[in-house]
Each structure stands twice: as C-alpha cells, then as structure tokens.
Short mmCIF file of C-alpha atoms in Angstrom, two decimals:
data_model
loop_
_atom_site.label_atom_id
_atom_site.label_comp_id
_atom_site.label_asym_id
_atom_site.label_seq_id
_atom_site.Cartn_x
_atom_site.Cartn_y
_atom_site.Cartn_z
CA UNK A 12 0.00 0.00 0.00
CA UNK A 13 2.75 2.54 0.67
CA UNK A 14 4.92 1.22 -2.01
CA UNK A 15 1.79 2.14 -4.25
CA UNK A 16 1.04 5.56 -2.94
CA UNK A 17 5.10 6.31 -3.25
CA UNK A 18 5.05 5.56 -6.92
CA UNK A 19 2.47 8.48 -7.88
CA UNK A 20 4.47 10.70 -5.58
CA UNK A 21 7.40 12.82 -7.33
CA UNK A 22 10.62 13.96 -5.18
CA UNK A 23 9.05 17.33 -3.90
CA UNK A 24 5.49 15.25 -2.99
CA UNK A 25 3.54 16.53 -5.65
CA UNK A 26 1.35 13.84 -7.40
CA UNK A 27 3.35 11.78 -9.93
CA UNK A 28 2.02 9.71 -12.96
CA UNK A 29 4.57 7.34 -13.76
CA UNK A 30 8.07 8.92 -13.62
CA UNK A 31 7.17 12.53 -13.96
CA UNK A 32 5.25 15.15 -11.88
CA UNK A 33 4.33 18.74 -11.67
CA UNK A 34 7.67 19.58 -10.94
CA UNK A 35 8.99 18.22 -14.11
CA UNK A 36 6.95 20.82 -16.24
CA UNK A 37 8.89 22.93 -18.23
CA UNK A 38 8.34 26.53 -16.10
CA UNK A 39 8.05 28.62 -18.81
CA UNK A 40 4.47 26.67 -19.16
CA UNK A 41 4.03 26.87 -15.91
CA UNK A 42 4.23 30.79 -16.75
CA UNK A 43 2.00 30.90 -19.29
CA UNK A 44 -0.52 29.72 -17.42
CA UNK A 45 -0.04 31.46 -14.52
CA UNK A 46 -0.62 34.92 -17.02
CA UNK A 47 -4.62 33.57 -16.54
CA UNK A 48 -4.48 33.70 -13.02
CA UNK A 49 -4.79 36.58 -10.46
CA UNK A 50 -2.07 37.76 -8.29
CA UNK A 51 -3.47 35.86 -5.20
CA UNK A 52 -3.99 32.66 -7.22
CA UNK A 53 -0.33 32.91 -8.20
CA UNK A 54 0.53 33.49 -4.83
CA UNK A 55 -1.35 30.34 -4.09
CA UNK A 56 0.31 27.74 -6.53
CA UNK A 57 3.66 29.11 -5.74
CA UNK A 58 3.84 26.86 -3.11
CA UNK A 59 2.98 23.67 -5.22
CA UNK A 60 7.16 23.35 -5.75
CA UNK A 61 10.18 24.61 -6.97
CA UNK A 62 8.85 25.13 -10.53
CA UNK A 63 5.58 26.41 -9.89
CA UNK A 64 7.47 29.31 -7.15
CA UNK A 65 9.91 30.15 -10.07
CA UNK A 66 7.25 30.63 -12.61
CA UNK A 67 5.32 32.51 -10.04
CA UNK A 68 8.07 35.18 -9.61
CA UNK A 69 8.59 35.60 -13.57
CA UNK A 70 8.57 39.51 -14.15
CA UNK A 71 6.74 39.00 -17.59
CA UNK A 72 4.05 36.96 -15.39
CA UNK A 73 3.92 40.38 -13.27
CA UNK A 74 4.08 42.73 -16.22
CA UNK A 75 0.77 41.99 -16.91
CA UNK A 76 -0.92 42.26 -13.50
CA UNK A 77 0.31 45.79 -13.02
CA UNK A 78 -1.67 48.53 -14.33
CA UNK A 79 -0.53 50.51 -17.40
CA UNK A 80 0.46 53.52 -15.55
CA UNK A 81 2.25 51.96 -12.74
CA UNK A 82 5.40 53.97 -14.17
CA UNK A 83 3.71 56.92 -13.05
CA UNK A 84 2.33 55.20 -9.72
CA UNK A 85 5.94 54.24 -8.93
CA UNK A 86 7.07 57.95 -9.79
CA UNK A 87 4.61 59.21 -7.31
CA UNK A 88 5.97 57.24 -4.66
CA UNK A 89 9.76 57.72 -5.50
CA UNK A 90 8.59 61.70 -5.47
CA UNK A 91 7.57 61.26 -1.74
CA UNK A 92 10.06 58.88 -0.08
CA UNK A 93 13.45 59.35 -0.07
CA UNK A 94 15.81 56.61 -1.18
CA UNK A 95 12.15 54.69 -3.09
CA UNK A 96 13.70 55.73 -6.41
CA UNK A 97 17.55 53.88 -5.55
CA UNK A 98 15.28 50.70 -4.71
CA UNK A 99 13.71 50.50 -7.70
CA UNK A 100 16.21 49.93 -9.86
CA UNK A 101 16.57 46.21 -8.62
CA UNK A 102 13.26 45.59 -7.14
CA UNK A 103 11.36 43.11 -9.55
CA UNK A 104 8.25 43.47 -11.19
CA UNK A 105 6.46 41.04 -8.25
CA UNK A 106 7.67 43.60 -5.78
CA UNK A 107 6.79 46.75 -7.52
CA UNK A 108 2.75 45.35 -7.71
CA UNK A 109 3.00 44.66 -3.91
CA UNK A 110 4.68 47.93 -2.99
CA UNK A 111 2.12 49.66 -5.22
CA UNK A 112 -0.52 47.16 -3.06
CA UNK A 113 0.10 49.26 -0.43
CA UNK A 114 -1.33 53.06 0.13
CA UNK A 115 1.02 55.69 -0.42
CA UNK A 116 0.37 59.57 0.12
CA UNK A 117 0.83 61.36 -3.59
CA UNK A 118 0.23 64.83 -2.19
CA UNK A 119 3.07 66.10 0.31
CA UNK A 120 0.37 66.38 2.90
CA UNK A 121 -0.54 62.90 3.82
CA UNK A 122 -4.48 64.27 2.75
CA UNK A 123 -4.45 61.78 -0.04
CA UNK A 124 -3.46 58.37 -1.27
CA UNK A 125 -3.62 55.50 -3.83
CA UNK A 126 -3.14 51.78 -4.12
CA UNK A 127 -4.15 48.91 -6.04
CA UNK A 128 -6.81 46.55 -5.43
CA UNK A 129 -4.87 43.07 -4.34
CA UNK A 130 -7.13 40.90 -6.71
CA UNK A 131 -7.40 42.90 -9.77
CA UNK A 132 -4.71 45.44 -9.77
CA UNK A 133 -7.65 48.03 -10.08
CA UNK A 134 -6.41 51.45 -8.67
CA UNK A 135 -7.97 52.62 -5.72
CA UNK A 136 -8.06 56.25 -4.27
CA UNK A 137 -8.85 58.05 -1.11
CA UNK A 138 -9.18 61.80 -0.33
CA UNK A 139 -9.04 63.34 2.89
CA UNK A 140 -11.89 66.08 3.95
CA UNK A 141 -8.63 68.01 5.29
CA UNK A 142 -8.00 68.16 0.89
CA UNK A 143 -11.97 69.20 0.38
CA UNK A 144 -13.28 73.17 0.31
CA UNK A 145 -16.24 72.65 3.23
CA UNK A 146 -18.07 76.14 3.67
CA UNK A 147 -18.23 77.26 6.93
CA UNK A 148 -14.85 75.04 7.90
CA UNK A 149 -12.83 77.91 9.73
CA UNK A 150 -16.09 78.72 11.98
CA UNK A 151 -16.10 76.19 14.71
CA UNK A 152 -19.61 77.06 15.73
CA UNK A 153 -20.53 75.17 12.60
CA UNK A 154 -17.88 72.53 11.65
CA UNK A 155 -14.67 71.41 13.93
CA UNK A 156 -11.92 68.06 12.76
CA UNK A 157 -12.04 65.07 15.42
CA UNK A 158 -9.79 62.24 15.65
CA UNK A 159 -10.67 59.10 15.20
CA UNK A 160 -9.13 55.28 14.36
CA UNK A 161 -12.52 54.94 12.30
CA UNK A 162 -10.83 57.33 9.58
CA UNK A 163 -7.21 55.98 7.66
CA UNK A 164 -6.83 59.74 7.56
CA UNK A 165 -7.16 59.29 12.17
CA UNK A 166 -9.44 62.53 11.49
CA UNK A 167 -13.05 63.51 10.38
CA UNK A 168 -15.09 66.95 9.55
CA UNK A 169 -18.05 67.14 11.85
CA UNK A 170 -20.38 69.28 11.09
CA UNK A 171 -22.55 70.52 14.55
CA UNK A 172 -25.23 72.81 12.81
CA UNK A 173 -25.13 74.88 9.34
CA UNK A 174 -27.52 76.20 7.14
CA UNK A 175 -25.57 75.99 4.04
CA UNK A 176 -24.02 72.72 3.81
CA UNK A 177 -21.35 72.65 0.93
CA UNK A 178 -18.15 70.08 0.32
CA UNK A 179 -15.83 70.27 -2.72
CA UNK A 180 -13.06 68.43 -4.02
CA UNK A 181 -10.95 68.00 -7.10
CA UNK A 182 -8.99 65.31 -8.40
CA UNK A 183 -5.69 65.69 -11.19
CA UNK A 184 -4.84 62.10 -11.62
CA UNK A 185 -3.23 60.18 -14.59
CA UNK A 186 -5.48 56.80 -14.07
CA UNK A 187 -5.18 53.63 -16.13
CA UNK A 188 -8.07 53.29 -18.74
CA UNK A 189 -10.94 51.91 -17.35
CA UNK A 190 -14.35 52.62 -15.09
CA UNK A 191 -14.13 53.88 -12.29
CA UNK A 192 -16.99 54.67 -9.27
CA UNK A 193 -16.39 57.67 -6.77
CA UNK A 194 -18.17 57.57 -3.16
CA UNK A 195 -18.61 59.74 -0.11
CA UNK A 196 -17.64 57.96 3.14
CA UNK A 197 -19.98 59.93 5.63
CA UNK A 198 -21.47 58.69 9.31
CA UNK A 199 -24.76 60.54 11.14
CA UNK A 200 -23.51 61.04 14.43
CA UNK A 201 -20.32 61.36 16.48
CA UNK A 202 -18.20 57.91 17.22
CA UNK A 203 -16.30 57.47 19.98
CA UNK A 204 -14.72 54.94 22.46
CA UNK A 205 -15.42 54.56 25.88
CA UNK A 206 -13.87 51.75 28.45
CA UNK A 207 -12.61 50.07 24.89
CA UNK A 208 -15.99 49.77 23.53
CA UNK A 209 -17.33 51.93 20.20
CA UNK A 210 -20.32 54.24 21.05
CA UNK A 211 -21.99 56.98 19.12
CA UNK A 212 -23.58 60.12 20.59
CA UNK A 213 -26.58 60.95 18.21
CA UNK A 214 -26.46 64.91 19.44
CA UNK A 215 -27.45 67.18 16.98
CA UNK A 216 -28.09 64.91 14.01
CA UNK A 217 -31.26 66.49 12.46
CA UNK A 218 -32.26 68.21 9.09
CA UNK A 219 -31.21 65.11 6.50
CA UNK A 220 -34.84 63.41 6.51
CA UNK A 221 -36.76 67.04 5.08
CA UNK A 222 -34.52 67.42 1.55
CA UNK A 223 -31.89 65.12 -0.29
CA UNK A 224 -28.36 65.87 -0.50
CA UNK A 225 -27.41 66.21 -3.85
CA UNK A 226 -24.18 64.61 -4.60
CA UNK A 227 -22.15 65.19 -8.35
CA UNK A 228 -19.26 64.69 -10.13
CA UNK A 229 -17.81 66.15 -13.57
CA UNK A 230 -14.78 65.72 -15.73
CA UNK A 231 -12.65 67.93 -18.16
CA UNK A 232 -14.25 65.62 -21.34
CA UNK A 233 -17.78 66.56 -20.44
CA UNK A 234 -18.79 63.51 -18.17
CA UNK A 235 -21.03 64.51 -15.45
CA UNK A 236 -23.06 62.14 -12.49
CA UNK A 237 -25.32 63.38 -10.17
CA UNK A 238 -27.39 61.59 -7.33
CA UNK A 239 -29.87 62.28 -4.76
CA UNK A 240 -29.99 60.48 -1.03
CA UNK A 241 -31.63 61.08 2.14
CA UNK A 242 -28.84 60.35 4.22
CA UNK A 243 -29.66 57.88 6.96
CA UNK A 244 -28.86 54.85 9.16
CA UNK A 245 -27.38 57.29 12.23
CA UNK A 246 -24.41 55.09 14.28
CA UNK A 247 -22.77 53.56 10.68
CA UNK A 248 -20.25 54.51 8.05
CA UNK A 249 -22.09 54.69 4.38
CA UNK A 250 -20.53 54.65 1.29
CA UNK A 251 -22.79 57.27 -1.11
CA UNK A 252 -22.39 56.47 -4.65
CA UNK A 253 -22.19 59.58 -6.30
CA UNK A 254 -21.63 58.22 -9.74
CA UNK A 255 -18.86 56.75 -12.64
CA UNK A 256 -16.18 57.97 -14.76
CA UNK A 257 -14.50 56.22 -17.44
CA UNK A 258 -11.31 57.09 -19.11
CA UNK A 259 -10.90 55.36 -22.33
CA UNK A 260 -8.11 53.06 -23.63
CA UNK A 261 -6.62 55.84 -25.89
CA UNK A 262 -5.87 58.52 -23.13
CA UNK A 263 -2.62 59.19 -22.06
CA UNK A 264 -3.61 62.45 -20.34
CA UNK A 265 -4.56 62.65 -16.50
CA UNK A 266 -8.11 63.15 -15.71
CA UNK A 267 -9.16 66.40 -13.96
CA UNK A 268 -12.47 65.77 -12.02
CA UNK A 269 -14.42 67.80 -9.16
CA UNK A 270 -16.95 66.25 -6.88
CA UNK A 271 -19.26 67.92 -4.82
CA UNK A 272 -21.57 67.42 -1.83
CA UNK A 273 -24.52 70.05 -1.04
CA UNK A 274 -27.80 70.87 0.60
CA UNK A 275 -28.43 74.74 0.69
CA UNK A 276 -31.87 74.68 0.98
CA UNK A 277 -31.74 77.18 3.58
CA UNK A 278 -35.27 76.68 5.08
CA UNK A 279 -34.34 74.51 7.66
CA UNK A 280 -30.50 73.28 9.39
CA UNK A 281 -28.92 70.37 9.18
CA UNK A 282 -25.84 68.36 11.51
CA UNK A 283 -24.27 65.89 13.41
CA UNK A 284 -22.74 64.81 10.22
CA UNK A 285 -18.94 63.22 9.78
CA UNK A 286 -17.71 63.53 6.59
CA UNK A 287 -14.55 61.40 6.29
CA UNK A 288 -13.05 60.94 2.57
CA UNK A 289 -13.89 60.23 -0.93
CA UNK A 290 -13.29 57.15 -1.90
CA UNK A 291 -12.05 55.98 -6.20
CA UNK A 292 -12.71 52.65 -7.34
CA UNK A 293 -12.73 50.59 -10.17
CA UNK A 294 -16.31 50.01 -11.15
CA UNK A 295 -18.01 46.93 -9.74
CA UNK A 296 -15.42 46.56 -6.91
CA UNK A 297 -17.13 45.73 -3.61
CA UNK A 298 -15.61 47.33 -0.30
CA UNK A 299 -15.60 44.96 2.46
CA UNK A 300 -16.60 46.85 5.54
CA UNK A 301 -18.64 49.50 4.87
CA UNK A 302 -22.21 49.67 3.81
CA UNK A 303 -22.66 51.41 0.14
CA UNK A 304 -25.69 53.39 -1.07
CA UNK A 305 -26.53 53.65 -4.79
CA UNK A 306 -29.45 54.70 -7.00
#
C-alpha cells in the first residue's frame, strides 16, 4: 500500500504519474498559465514546488498584472520617499505590484493616497476632507476636525449645525483606462470609544430626513453624475455612490475631475454629520466593511 502511494508521488510530494510530476513541467508553461491567473492565485500555486514558485516570480508573469500607468504610480511614490527611487532599480516586477498594493500619500500632505486593489490590480483612491473646500470650515460654531481610528486619515469633519451645507473636491490624476466609481464615506452622528468599547452620541443629528443631499461629479471631457440620497442609518459609516467615470483606452492624459456634496436649501438646518473621505474605485469593486448606497 505505501509502495503504491510512493510511486504516484514525485521527489518534492507533488502527485506523480509514472516517472514525472508537476515539478517536471517545463516553467516557462508553468508561466503561461499562470498569465490567466490573479495575483493571489499565483501566490497560491507558488507553493505547489520549486517550478511552480519560479514561474510565479517571472517579471513577464507580473508585467501583466500591473496597471498601465504603474510607471507613473511608482514615480509618485519615489517623489515622496526618499531613497524609493535607488530601490527601484533592482526591485522586480512582483515587488513593484506589492509595494504599489500598499497606500502611499501622492500629495506632500498625507491628505491623499492610492493603491491597487490586491485581486485585480484596479487602482484605488482616497481623499481626505482636510484636501476638500467645506463652507463654513474655519467657523467652529458650525464645523470642527475630530480624531478618530474609524478614519485611515485618524481625522473627520463634523459638522454641529449649518444652514448651508457645501463640500468640494478636485482630483488631477493620470489613471489607467478603465471605469471607475467615486463615493462619499460619511457617518450621522459622532463615534467614539469609551472603556474600549465603540459608542456613538446621536447629538445634533437632524435636518437630512426634510430634503436630499445632492451629490455630483464632472470631468474635463464633459462627463457629469449626479445623485440624490436622504442620508440615513445614524451610528454607521455609508458609502454614497455619487456616480462613474470612465477614461478610455486611448488617453494618455490625467483626468481632472471635481466632486461635490450640497444641501443649501436654507429653510431649515442640518448636523451631526462626519464627513470622512472620498473614496475611487474601479467600477463593480465591492468594499468589504462598509455599507454602500446607490441609485
């Protein structure tokens, strides 16, 4: 019995028919396949053997997972870490996608950053509201930051009681061609810790049941979005669609895009809003945590 279950076993344990095993494919068909994988199933059969981790760390395998601008990604970076562009010289093209897996700040301030999406290589986006024009920000009868761990940015705008609510935002970004959906991250009510446990005081939320804020988006090329939400569920972070962009396979130009957020009906107040970031990603991509809102 264990003479028999030897035999179909080759030398690194992988399963053997007759003399020869995985490990005695040629790896630059092991490669090829891998090119129809994504970068976690690559990850995955990398541990199979010896010739499946060697095709996995093929830089034409990786060429192809990273995005068409990641030249420009990478120059970002190397623009805002000292030493990055030394490193890159010798780091290979598996290490460039999972540096650029990671978020990096591309705007001196630490108000905004980028990465890709692990699965897809999809580039991903999020602006601080410290990078957003909010009306009224500089008055802190009406609006005042807040830390918080709920925010990667460790701050929010909270917004006590205005009459003229208003957030802008722009974006000057060279992305790879594609779709791509933008979203408000915004929470009714203040959140807090207390004795290690999360809480949320629900002072001063009022005002976003009478009229719907109106959220929009528009790009240089004449694309425009706009959508309309009650904003509700007090005590949880929602993700507000406010609508897609797509930059087609042709453009080598960055896109320059403003988004907006506004209620100035001014027949009644509104507060106890958070407004945390806006969030880029590539359409049909599904955020884990958070709950999203779309027409």
């Amino acid at each position: 019995m264990g003479a028999g279950v030897s035999s179909i076993m080759g030398p690194d344990g992988e399963v053997s028919y007759g003399d020869s095993g995985l490990g005695d494919m040629p790896e630059s068909c092991v490669a090829a396949v891998l090119l129809y994988l994504d970068a976690p199933e690559i990850c995955s059969v990398a541990r199979l053997n010896r010739t499946f981790r060697g095709a996995a760390s093929a830089d034409f395998v990786w060429e192809t997972k990273l995005p068409t601008n990641y030249e420009y990604l990478m120059g970002l970076i190397e623009s805002g870490e000292e030493g990055e562009g030394e490193k890159r010289g010798w780091l290979s093209k598996k290490e460039i996608y999972a540096m650029l897996c990671r978020p990096h700040p591309f705007d001196g301030g630490g108000r905004k950053e980028f990465w890709l999406e692990k699965s897809k290589g999809g580039l991903c986006m999020a602006i601080s509201s410290r990078a957003m024009v909010i009306t009224g920000i500089d008055d802190r009868r009406y609006w005042n930051y807040i830390p918080t761990e709920e925010s990667r940015f460790h701050s929010v705008a909270y917004l006590q009681q205005i009459w003229w609510f208003e957030v802008v935002g722009e974006i000057d970004f060279l992305f790879q061609a594609g779709s791509y959906s933008l979203y408000f991250r915004l929470h009714l009510g203040k959140p807090s810790k207390r004795l290690g446990r999360r809480i949320w005081s629900a002072e001063n939320v009022h005002g976003w049941d009478i009229k719907p804020v109106r959220f929009h988006l528009s790009t240089l090329d004449g694309q425009q979005a706009t959508s309309l939400y009650h904003l509700e569920e007090p005590g949880n972070w929602i993700l507000y669609h406010i609508g897609d962009f797509t930059v087609p396979s042709e453009s080598m130009e960055p896109v320059k895009l403003k988004f907006s957020m506004t209620q100035i009906d001014c027949t009644h107040t509104k507060g106890g809003l958070c407004v945390d970031s806006l969030l880029v990603y590539p359409k049909g991509h599904r955020p884990d945590k958070d709950t999203v809102v779309s027409l």
